[in-house]
Short mmCIF file of C-alpha atoms and ligand atoms in Angstrom, two decimals:
data_model
loop_
_atom_site.label_atom_id
_atom_site.label_comp_id
_atom_site.label_asym_id
_atom_site.label_seq_id
_atom_site.Cartn_x
_atom_site.Cartn_y
_atom_site.Cartn_z
CA MET Q 1 70.79 91.70 107.65
CA LEU Q 2 73.60 90.02 109.63
CA LYS Q 3 72.18 91.36 112.88
CA LYS Q 4 68.79 89.95 112.00
CA ALA Q 5 70.35 86.59 111.18
CA LEU Q 6 71.79 86.39 114.71
CA GLU Q 7 68.67 87.61 116.55
CA SER Q 8 67.70 84.13 117.75
CA ILE Q 9 71.05 83.31 119.45
CA LEU Q 10 72.51 86.63 120.67
CA THR Q 11 71.25 89.58 122.71
CA SER Q 12 71.04 92.83 120.73
CA GLN Q 13 74.11 94.16 122.61
CA GLU Q 14 76.10 91.03 121.68
CA SER Q 15 75.14 91.15 118.00
CA GLY Q 16 75.85 94.92 118.00
CA GLU Q 17 79.42 94.13 119.08
CA LEU Q 18 79.77 91.64 116.24
CA VAL Q 19 78.25 93.49 113.31
CA SER Q 20 81.15 95.92 112.71
CA ALA Q 21 83.48 92.89 112.75
CA PHE Q 22 82.02 91.19 109.66
CA ASP Q 23 83.22 91.17 106.10
CA GLN Q 24 81.19 89.52 103.36
CA ILE Q 25 83.28 88.77 100.28
CA GLY Q 26 81.39 86.98 97.52
CA ASP Q 27 79.96 83.84 99.10
CA ILE Q 28 82.26 83.96 102.15
CA ILE Q 29 81.69 85.67 105.52
CA ILE Q 30 84.66 86.43 107.77
CA VAL Q 31 83.90 87.33 111.37
CA ARG Q 32 86.12 88.59 114.19
CA ILE Q 33 84.66 87.40 117.50
CA PRO Q 34 85.33 89.09 120.86
CA ASP Q 35 86.66 86.78 123.65
CA SER Q 36 83.34 87.06 125.50
CA LEU Q 37 81.53 85.32 122.59
CA LEU Q 38 84.16 82.74 121.59
CA SER Q 39 82.22 79.90 123.22
CA LYS Q 40 79.40 80.61 120.74
CA LYS Q 41 81.58 80.81 117.61
CA LYS Q 42 80.35 77.56 115.97
CA LEU Q 43 76.74 78.50 116.63
CA ILE Q 44 77.36 81.97 115.16
CA GLY Q 45 78.87 80.36 112.04
CA GLU Q 46 76.05 77.88 111.58
CA THR Q 47 73.37 80.53 112.13
CA LEU Q 48 74.92 82.87 109.58
CA LEU Q 49 75.30 80.07 107.03
CA LYS Q 50 71.64 79.11 107.45
CA ASN Q 51 70.20 82.65 107.37
CA VAL Q 52 72.32 84.67 104.93
CA LYS Q 53 71.44 83.93 101.31
CA ILE Q 54 74.28 83.10 98.88
CA VAL Q 55 76.78 82.47 101.70
CA LYS Q 56 78.56 79.11 101.39
CA SER Q 57 81.33 79.47 104.05
CA VAL Q 58 81.71 81.26 107.37
CA PHE Q 59 85.23 81.73 108.79
CA TYR Q 60 86.50 83.03 112.10
CA GLN Q 61 89.52 85.34 111.76
CA ALA Q 62 91.95 83.63 114.14
CA SER Q 63 94.89 86.05 113.76
CA PRO Q 64 95.36 89.68 112.80
CA VAL Q 65 96.57 90.56 109.29
CA GLU Q 66 100.32 90.01 109.69
CA GLY Q 67 103.69 89.17 108.15
CA ASP Q 68 105.32 90.31 104.91
CA PHE Q 69 102.37 89.05 102.86
CA ARG Q 70 99.80 90.83 105.11
CA THR Q 71 97.69 87.66 105.42
CA ARG Q 72 95.59 86.18 108.25
CA ASN Q 73 94.72 82.74 109.61
CA LEU Q 74 91.12 81.67 109.19
CA GLU Q 75 89.25 78.88 110.95
CA ILE Q 76 86.20 77.37 109.28
CA LEU Q 77 83.06 77.69 111.42
CA ALA Q 78 80.44 76.42 108.98
CA GLY Q 79 80.04 75.41 105.32
CA GLU Q 80 82.74 74.71 102.72
CA ASP Q 81 86.38 74.95 103.82
CA ARG Q 82 87.41 76.99 100.74
CA THR Q 83 89.09 80.42 100.84
CA GLU Q 84 88.96 81.37 97.13
CA THR Q 85 85.91 83.22 95.90
CA GLU Q 86 84.79 85.74 93.28
CA TYR Q 87 84.22 89.34 94.35
CA LYS Q 88 82.71 92.12 92.21
CA GLU Q 89 83.38 95.84 92.59
CA PHE Q 90 82.43 98.77 90.29
CA GLY Q 91 82.04 96.52 87.24
CA CYS Q 92 85.29 94.57 87.80
CA ARG Q 93 85.54 90.87 88.69
CA PHE Q 94 88.20 89.53 91.03
CA ILE Q 95 89.21 86.07 92.17
CA VAL Q 96 90.50 86.56 95.71
CA ASP Q 97 91.90 84.15 98.29
CA VAL Q 98 90.81 85.56 101.62
CA GLU Q 99 93.42 83.61 103.59
CA ASN Q 100 96.51 83.45 101.36
CA ALA Q 101 96.67 86.91 99.76
CA PHE Q 102 95.76 90.31 101.19
CA PHE Q 103 92.29 91.54 100.33
CA SER Q 104 89.98 94.07 101.97
CA PRO Q 105 86.52 95.11 100.76
CA ARG Q 106 86.92 98.16 103.05
CA LEU Q 107 89.22 99.92 100.54
CA SER Q 108 86.65 100.16 97.74
CA THR Q 109 86.09 103.94 98.10
CA GLU Q 110 89.85 104.54 97.91
CA ARG Q 111 90.13 102.29 94.84
CA GLU Q 112 87.46 104.34 93.10
CA ARG Q 113 89.14 107.63 94.12
CA ILE Q 114 92.49 106.57 92.64
CA ALA Q 115 90.91 105.27 89.41
CA ASN Q 116 89.12 108.62 88.99
CA LEU Q 117 92.36 110.61 89.44
CA ILE Q 118 94.23 108.80 86.66
CA GLN Q 119 94.55 110.63 83.35
CA ASP Q 120 94.39 108.77 80.02
CA GLY Q 121 97.87 107.72 78.88
CA GLU Q 122 99.36 107.53 82.39
CA ILE Q 123 101.74 104.89 83.68
CA MET Q 124 101.09 103.85 87.27
CA VAL Q 125 103.43 101.80 89.46
CA ASN Q 126 101.46 99.89 92.11
CA MET Q 127 104.27 98.93 94.50
CA PHE Q 128 102.23 96.64 96.80
CA ALA Q 129 99.49 95.44 94.50
CA GLY Q 130 98.09 92.29 96.12
CA VAL Q 131 95.70 90.54 93.70
CA GLY Q 132 95.55 93.71 91.56
CA MET Q 133 92.45 95.43 92.92
CA PHE Q 134 93.65 99.03 92.43
CA SER Q 135 95.52 98.19 89.21
CA ILE Q 136 92.63 96.47 87.47
CA MET Q 137 90.03 99.00 88.49
CA ALA Q 138 92.25 101.81 87.17
CA ALA Q 139 92.91 100.03 83.88
CA LYS Q 140 89.23 99.19 83.38
CA LYS Q 141 88.24 102.83 83.89
CA LYS Q 142 91.08 104.68 82.12
CA LYS Q 143 93.49 104.23 79.20
CA CYS Q 144 96.57 103.61 81.32
CA THR Q 145 99.34 101.08 81.91
CA VAL Q 146 99.90 99.67 85.41
CA TYR Q 147 102.92 97.79 86.73
CA SER Q 148 101.43 95.69 89.50
CA ILE Q 149 104.12 94.37 91.88
CA ASP Q 150 103.74 92.00 94.82
CA ILE Q 151 106.15 89.82 96.78
CA ASN Q 152 103.52 87.14 97.55
CA PRO Q 153 103.51 84.59 94.66
CA ILE Q 154 99.85 83.66 95.32
CA ALA Q 155 98.82 87.34 95.06
CA SER Q 156 100.75 87.82 91.79
CA LYS Q 157 99.25 84.64 90.31
CA LEU Q 158 95.73 85.78 91.20
CA CYS Q 159 96.51 89.20 89.72
CA LYS Q 160 97.39 87.47 86.41
CA LYS Q 161 94.09 85.54 86.57
CA ASN Q 162 92.20 88.76 87.28
CA ILE Q 163 93.84 90.54 84.33
CA GLU Q 164 92.47 87.78 82.05
CA LEU Q 165 89.08 87.76 83.75
CA ASN Q 166 88.69 91.50 83.12
CA LYS Q 167 90.09 91.30 79.57
CA ILE Q 168 92.80 93.90 80.08
CA ALA Q 169 95.90 91.97 79.01
CA GLY Q 170 98.76 94.37 78.26
CA LYS Q 171 97.26 97.22 80.32
CA VAL Q 172 98.20 95.66 83.67
CA VAL Q 173 101.50 93.82 84.06
CA SER Q 174 101.73 91.53 87.12
CA ILE Q 175 105.29 91.26 88.48
CA ASN Q 176 106.23 88.98 91.39
CA GLY Q 177 109.09 90.04 93.64
CA ASP Q 178 110.41 92.57 96.11
CA THR Q 179 109.31 96.00 94.95
CA SER Q 180 112.65 97.75 95.73
CA LYS Q 181 114.56 95.21 93.64
CA ILE Q 182 112.07 95.29 90.72
CA ILE Q 183 112.13 99.11 90.68
CA GLU Q 184 115.94 99.20 90.83
CA GLU Q 185 116.26 96.72 87.96
CA GLN Q 186 113.33 97.56 85.67
CA LEU Q 187 111.21 100.55 86.62
CA GLN Q 188 113.36 103.61 87.40
CA GLY Q 189 111.72 106.90 86.33
CA LYS Q 190 108.73 105.06 84.78
CA GLY Q 191 105.68 106.19 86.70
CA ASP Q 192 103.45 109.22 86.33
CA ARG Q 193 101.82 107.95 89.51
CA THR Q 194 102.99 105.62 92.28
CA LEU Q 195 100.82 103.83 94.81
CA MET Q 196 102.38 102.79 98.15
CA LEU Q 197 99.69 100.76 99.89
CA LEU Q 198 101.79 99.17 102.63
CA PRO Q 199 101.05 101.82 105.27
CA GLU Q 200 103.07 100.26 108.10
CA ARG Q 201 106.29 100.43 106.08
CA SER Q 202 105.93 103.47 103.79
CA ASP Q 203 109.00 105.27 105.14
CA GLU Q 204 111.19 102.24 104.42
CA PHE Q 205 110.08 102.20 100.76
CA LEU Q 206 109.84 105.95 100.10
CA GLU Q 207 113.23 106.07 98.38
CA SER Q 208 112.10 103.34 95.92
CA ALA Q 209 108.81 105.18 95.34
CA ILE Q 210 110.73 108.34 94.44
CA LYS Q 211 113.05 106.34 92.18
CA THR Q 212 110.20 104.88 90.13
CA THR Q 213 108.28 108.19 89.84
CA LYS Q 214 109.02 110.70 87.07
CA ASP Q 215 109.95 114.32 87.84
CA GLY Q 216 106.58 116.02 88.40
CA GLY Q 217 104.85 112.70 89.07
CA ILE Q 218 102.46 111.89 91.92
CA ILE Q 219 102.98 109.60 94.90
CA HIS Q 220 100.11 108.32 97.01
CA TYR Q 221 101.79 107.89 100.40
CA TYR Q 222 99.76 105.80 102.88
CA SER Q 223 100.53 105.65 106.59
CA HIS Q 224 99.09 104.85 110.00
CA ILE Q 225 98.74 107.85 112.29
CA HIS Q 226 97.68 108.36 115.92
CA ALA Q 227 95.42 111.38 116.34
CA ASP Q 228 93.53 112.41 119.47
CA LYS Q 229 91.18 114.42 117.26
CA LYS Q 230 90.01 112.61 114.11
CA SER Q 231 90.00 115.89 112.17
CA ASP Q 232 93.78 116.26 112.76
CA ALA Q 233 94.78 112.91 111.20
CA GLY Q 234 95.21 114.19 107.63
CA LYS Q 235 97.36 117.19 108.64
CA LEU Q 236 99.47 115.01 110.97
CA SER Q 237 100.21 112.61 108.13
CA GLU Q 238 101.20 115.52 105.83
CA LYS Q 239 103.57 116.74 108.56
CA HIS Q 240 105.07 113.27 108.92
CA TYR Q 241 105.55 112.90 105.15
CA LEU Q 242 107.30 116.30 104.93
CA GLU Q 243 109.62 115.30 107.78
CA VAL Q 244 110.73 112.08 106.08
CA THR Q 245 110.79 112.92 102.37
CA PRO Q 246 114.15 113.74 100.79
CA VAL Q 247 112.59 115.49 97.74
CA LYS Q 248 110.78 118.76 97.09
CA SER Q 249 107.08 117.92 97.37
CA GLU Q 250 103.85 119.78 96.82
CA ILE Q 251 101.04 118.40 98.98
CA LEU Q 252 97.94 118.00 96.82
CA THR Q 253 95.59 116.57 99.44
CA SER Q 254 95.41 114.29 102.47
CA LYS Q 255 92.63 112.32 104.12
CA ILE Q 256 91.63 109.42 106.34
CA VAL Q 257 91.18 106.20 104.36
CA ARG Q 258 89.72 104.22 107.27
CA PRO Q 259 89.99 103.90 111.05
CA VAL Q 260 92.31 101.04 112.10
CA GLY Q 261 92.03 101.25 115.92
CA PRO Q 262 91.06 103.62 118.74
CA ARG Q 263 92.42 107.10 117.75
CA TYR Q 264 94.44 105.36 115.03
CA TYR Q 265 93.85 105.95 111.32
CA GLN Q 266 95.05 104.80 107.93
CA THR Q 267 95.67 107.99 105.97
CA VAL Q 268 96.81 108.95 102.49
CA VAL Q 269 98.81 111.98 101.38
CA ASP Q 270 98.88 112.76 97.64
CA VAL Q 271 102.09 114.59 96.69
CA LYS Q 272 103.61 115.92 93.48
CA ILE Q 273 107.37 115.51 93.58
CA SER Q 274 110.17 117.51 91.92
CA LYS Q 275 113.46 115.72 91.43
C1 SAM F 301 98.19 96.08 102.52
S1 SAM F 301 98.46 94.95 101.19
C2 SAM F 301 97.86 95.93 99.84
C3 SAM F 301 97.37 95.11 98.68
C4 SAM F 301 96.58 95.85 97.61
N1 SAM F 301 97.09 97.17 97.31
C5 SAM F 301 95.12 95.90 97.95
O1 SAM F 301 94.65 96.94 98.40
O2 SAM F 301 94.42 94.89 97.77
C6 SAM F 301 100.19 95.02 101.01
C7 SAM F 301 100.77 94.05 99.98
O3 SAM F 301 102.19 94.31 99.90
C8 SAM F 301 102.86 93.09 99.63
N2 SAM F 301 104.28 93.29 100.00
C9 SAM F 301 104.84 93.35 101.23
N3 SAM F 301 106.17 93.58 101.15
C10 SAM F 301 106.45 93.73 99.82
C11 SAM F 301 107.66 93.99 99.09
N4 SAM F 301 108.81 94.17 99.71
N5 SAM F 301 107.57 94.05 97.75
C12 SAM F 301 106.38 93.86 97.10
N6 SAM F 301 105.22 93.59 97.74
C13 SAM F 301 105.24 93.53 99.07
C14 SAM F 301 102.10 92.05 100.45
O4 SAM F 301 102.28 90.75 99.93
C15 SAM F 301 100.63 92.56 100.31
O5 SAM F 301 99.96 91.92 99.28
#
C-alpha cells in the first residue's frame, strides 16, 4: 500500500528501498529515508499523508533509537505535529508516544510468545517495560501479576494510562525508576519470570535479573549478536549467556527476535535458573 502511494514520485527501485523503513503506528507513519532521497523527504511525507487512509501525521526519523530512554528524534514532514497516538495489538489498546518513550510495532510476535508462555498465577518482573506493552498483553491474556519498571517517567506515566485503558488495575503495577535499585529495595526473589528487554545492556543487569527471580524461575535474556550465518545466531547467544551467567542455568530455547543490521540480530534465550 505504501509503495503504491509513492508510485507517482519515486522509481520502483527508490520506493523499494523505502518500504522496509516504514512503521505505521495508529494514525502516524514514521519513515527512515536514505541520504540519496533526503531532498525528496517533504514530498514523500505529503504524498503519504494524501494517499494513506487514516494517517494524520508523517514523521522522518532524524536519529537512531538512542540514550538511556531508547528514544529517537522525529521531524514532522506532513500533517499534525503530534507524537502521541493510540495503537491496538491482539485486543489490547495502548497510548504510545513515538518520540518520547520507546515503542516498536516490530516486537508484536515476541509479545504474543511471552504472553502465551505465562502460567496462571505467575508473577512477572518486566525490568525494562516502556509503556507496558509486554506487561499489559500478558495480564490481559493470563491471570498474572506484572511489576512493570521503567526509568523514563513519560513511559511509566503512559504505562499507568494503559493499565486503566485496558481495565487491568492491580494486575500490572507501573514503577518508575532504575530497575537495579527498585529490585534491590522492593522486588528480591519475587518473580516466577523476568523479562530483560534492553538487549544492548543485558550483561550489566543480569545480576539484578537473577536477584528478582525465584529459584527455578525463568529469565528471558535478550541480546544483540553478530552471526555470519543467520541459523547460528540463537546458538551463539546461548553460548554468550552461559559464559556470562553466574548461576546454574538450563537453556529452554533460543531464537532470533528480529534482524537489527547486516549479520546482526536481536536474540532471546529463555533460561530456567537454579540458585
Ligand atoms: C528497548 S526498550 C523496551 C521497552 C519495552 N519492553 C517494549 O518492548 O516496548 C528499553 C526500555 O528500558 C528503559 N530503561 C533503560 N535503562 C533502564 C534502567 N536502568 N532501569 C529501568 N528502565 C530502563 C528505557 O527507558 C526503555 O523504555
